[in-house]
Structure formats: structure tokens, C-alpha cells
JSON list of C-alpha atoms in Angstrom, two decimals:
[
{"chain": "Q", "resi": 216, "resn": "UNK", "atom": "CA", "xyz": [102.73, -115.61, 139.87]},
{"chain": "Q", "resi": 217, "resn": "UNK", "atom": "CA", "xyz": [104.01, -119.29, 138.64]},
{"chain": "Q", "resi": 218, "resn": "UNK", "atom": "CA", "xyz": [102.67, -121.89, 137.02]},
{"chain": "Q", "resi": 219, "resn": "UNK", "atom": "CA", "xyz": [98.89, -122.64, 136.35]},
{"chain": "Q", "resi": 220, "resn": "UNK", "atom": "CA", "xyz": [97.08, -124.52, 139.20]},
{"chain": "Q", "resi": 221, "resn": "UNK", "atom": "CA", "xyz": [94.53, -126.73, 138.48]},
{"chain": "Q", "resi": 222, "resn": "UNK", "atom": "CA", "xyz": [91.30, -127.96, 140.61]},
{"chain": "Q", "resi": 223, "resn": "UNK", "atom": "CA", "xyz": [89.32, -126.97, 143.22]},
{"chain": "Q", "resi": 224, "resn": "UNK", "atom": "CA", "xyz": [86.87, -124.01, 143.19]},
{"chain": "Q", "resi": 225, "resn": "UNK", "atom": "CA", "xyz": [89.14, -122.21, 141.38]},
{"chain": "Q", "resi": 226, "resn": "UNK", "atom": "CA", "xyz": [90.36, -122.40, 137.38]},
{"chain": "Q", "resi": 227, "resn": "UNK", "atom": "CA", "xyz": [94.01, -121.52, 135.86]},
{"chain": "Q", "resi": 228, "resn": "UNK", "atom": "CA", "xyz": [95.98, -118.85, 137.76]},
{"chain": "Q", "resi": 229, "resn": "UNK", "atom": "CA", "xyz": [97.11, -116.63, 135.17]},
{"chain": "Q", "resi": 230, "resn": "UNK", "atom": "CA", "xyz": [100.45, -116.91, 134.57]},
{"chain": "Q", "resi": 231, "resn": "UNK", "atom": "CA", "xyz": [103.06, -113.82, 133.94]},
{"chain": "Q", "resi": 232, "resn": "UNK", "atom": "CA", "xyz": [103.15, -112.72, 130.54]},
{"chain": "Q", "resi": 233, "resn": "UNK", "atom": "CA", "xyz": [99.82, -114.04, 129.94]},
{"chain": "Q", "resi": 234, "resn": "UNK", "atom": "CA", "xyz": [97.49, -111.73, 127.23]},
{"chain": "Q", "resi": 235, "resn": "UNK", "atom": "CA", "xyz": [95.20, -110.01, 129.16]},
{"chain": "Q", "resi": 236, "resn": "UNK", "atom": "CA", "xyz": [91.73, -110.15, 127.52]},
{"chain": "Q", "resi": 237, "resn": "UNK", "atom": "CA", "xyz": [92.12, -114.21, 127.27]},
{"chain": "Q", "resi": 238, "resn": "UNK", "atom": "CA", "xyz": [88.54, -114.13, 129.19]},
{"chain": "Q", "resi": 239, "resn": "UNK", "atom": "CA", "xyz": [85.58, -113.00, 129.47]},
{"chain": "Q", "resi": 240, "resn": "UNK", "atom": "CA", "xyz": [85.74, -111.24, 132.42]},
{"chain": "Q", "resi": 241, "resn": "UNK", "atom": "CA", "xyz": [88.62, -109.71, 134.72]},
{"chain": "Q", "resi": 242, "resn": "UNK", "atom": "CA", "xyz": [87.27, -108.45, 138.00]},
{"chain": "Q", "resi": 243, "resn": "UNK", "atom": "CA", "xyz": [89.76, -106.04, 138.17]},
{"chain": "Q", "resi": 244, "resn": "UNK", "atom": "CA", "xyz": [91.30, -104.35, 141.38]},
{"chain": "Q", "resi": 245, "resn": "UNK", "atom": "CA", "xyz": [92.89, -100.69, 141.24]},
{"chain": "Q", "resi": 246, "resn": "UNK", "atom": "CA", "xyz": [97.22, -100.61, 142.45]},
{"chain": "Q", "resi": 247, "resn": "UNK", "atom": "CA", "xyz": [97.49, -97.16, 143.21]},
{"chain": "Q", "resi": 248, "resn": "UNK", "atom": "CA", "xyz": [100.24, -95.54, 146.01]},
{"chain": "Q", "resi": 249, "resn": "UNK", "atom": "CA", "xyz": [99.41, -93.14, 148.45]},
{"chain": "Q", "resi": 250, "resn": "UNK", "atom": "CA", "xyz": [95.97, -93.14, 150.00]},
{"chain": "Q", "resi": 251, "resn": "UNK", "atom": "CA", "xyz": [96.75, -93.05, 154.05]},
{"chain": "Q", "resi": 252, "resn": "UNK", "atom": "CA", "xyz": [97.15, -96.23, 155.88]},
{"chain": "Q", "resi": 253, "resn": "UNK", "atom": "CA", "xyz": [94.15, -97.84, 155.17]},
{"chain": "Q", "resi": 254, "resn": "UNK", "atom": "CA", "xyz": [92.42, -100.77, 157.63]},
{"chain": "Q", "resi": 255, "resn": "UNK", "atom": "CA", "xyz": [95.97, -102.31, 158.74]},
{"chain": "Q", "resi": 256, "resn": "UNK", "atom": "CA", "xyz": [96.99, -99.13, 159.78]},
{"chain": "Q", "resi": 257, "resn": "UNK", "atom": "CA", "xyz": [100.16, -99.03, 157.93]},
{"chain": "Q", "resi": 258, "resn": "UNK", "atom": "CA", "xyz": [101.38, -103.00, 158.94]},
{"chain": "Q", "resi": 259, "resn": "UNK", "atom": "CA", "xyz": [103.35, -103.51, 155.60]},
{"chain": "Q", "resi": 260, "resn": "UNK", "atom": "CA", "xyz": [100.16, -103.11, 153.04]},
{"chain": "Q", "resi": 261, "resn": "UNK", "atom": "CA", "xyz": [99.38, -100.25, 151.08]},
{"chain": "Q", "resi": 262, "resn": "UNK", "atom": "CA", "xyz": [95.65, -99.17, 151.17]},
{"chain": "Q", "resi": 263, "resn": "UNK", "atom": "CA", "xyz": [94.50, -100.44, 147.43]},
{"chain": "Q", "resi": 264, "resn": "UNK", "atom": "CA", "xyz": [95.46, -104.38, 149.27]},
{"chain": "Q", "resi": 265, "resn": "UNK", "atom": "CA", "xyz": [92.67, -104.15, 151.82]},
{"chain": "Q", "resi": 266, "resn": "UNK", "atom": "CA", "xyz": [90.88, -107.88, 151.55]},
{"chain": "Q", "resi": 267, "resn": "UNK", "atom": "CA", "xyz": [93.13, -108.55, 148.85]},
{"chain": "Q", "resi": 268, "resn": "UNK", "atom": "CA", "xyz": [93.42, -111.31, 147.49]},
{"chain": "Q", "resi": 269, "resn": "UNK", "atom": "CA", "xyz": [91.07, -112.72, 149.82]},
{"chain": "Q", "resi": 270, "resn": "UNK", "atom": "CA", "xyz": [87.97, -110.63, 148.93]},
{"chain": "Q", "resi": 271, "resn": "UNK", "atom": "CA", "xyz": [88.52, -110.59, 145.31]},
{"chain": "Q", "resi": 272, "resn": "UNK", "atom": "CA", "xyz": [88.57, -114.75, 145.19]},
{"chain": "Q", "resi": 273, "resn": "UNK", "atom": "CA", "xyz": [85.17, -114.81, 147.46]},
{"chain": "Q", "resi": 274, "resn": "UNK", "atom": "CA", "xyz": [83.48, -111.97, 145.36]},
{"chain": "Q", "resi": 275, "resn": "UNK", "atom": "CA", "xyz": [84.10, -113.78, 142.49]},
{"chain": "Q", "resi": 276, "resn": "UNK", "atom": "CA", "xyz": [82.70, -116.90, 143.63]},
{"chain": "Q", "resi": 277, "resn": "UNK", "atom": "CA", "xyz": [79.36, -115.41, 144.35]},
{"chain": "Q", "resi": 278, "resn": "UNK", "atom": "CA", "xyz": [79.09, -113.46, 141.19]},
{"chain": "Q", "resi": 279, "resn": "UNK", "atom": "CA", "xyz": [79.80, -116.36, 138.93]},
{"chain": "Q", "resi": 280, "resn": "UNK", "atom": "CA", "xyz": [77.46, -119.00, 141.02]},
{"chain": "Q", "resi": 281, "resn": "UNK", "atom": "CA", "xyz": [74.53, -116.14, 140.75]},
{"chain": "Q", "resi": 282, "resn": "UNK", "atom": "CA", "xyz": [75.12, -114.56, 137.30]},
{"chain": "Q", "resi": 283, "resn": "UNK", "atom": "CA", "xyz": [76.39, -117.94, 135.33]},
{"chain": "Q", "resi": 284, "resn": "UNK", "atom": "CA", "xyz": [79.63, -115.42, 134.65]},
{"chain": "Q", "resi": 285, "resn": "UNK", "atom": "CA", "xyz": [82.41, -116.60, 132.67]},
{"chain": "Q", "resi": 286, "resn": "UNK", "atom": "CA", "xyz": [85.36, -114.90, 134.27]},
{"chain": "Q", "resi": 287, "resn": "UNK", "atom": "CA", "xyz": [88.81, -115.12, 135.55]},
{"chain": "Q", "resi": 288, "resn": "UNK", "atom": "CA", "xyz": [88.76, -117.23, 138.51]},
{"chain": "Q", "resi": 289, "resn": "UNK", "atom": "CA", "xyz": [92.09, -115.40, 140.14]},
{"chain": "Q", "resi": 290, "resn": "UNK", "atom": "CA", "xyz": [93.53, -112.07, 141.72]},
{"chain": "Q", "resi": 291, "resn": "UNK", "atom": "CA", "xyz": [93.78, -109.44, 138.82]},
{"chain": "Q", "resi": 292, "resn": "UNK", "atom": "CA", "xyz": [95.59, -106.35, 140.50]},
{"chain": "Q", "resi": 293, "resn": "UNK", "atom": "CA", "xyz": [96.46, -103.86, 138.05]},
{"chain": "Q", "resi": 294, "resn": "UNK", "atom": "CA", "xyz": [98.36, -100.55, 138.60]},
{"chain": "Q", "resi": 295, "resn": "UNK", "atom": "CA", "xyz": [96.22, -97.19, 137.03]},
{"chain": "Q", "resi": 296, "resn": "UNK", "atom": "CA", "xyz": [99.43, -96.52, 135.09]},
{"chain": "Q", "resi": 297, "resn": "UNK", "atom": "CA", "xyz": [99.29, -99.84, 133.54]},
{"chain": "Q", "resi": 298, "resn": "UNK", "atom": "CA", "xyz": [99.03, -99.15, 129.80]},
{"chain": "Q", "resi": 299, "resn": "UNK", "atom": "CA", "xyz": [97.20, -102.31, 129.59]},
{"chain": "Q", "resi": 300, "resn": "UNK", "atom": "CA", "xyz": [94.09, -101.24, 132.16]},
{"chain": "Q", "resi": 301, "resn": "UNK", "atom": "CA", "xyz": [92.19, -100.11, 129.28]},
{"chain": "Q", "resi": 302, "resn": "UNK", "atom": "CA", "xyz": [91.69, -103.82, 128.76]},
{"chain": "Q", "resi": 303, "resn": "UNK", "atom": "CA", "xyz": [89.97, -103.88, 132.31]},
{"chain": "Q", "resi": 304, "resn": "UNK", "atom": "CA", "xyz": [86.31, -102.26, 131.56]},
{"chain": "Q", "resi": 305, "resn": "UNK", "atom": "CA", "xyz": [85.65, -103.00, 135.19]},
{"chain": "Q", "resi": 306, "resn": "UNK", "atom": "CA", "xyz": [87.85, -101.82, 137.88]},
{"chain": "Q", "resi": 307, "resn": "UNK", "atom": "CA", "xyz": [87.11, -102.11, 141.67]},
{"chain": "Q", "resi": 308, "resn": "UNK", "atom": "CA", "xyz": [89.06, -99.19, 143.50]},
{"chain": "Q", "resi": 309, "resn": "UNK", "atom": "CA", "xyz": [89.18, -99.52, 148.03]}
]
């Protein structure tokens, strides 16, 4: 993903390698294959991508402003054969 970005609305971008569990909070979004074609209808983006990252970055701005959350600021796609999802009590599956 590269190197930590700073400013803005949003905090650090997580960078690869990075320990998950660092925060709080990981809204977490479900990589998965198969499916059907989902809302593009097949253009190039599997169905788990729908909104994404889009939808996860303006979810997250809402739920922090509203719940005083301390959470990840950035896209946190994880695949459900990830030995690491356990990590990830919340997971948000299209």
C-alpha cells in the first residue's frame, strides 16, 4: 500500500507488514472469490469490491464523528482465508 500519509480527514495508511491489532478498531471488509458479477456487472471487480474503498473511508467517517470511535482511518480488506481475520471481530461482507 506504501508509505504512511499524513493529514487531512484521514490518519496513517497502514503500511504492508504492519501488525494488525495496532488499533482499536478495524472496520473490516470480507475478500472472498466467486459471488456472480455483482453491481459492475463483471467490469474488472469482483463482487466483495462493490463501494470499495470508497464506502469503507465514508462509513468510517460517520461512525467515528457519531460514536467518538478510535479506529483505523483506512481500507482494511481482508481475504476469509486470511489466518490473521480472527484479529478482525468485525467483518462487513457485500
Amino acid at each position: 500500500m506504501g508509505r504512511p500519509i499524513t493529514g487531512g480527514r484521514l490518519g496513517d495508511r497502514k503500511i504492508d507488514g504492519e501488525t494488525p491489532g495496532r488499533w482499536p478498531f478495524y472496520w473490516t471488509r470480507a475478500v472472498y472469490s466467486g459471488g456472480g458479477r455483482g453491481w459492475y456487472g463483471g467490469w474488472g471487480r469482483p463482487s466483495w469490491a462493490t463501494d470499495y474503498p470508497k464506502g469503507d473511508h465514508q462509513f468510517l467517517i460517520v461512525l467515528k464523528r457519531l460514536v467518538r470511535l478510535r479506529a483505523y482511518d483506512w481500507e482494511n480488506a481482508v481475504s476469509l482465508a486470511d489466518p490473521d481475520l480472527r484479529r478482525f471481530p468485525v467483518i462487513y461482507a457485500v
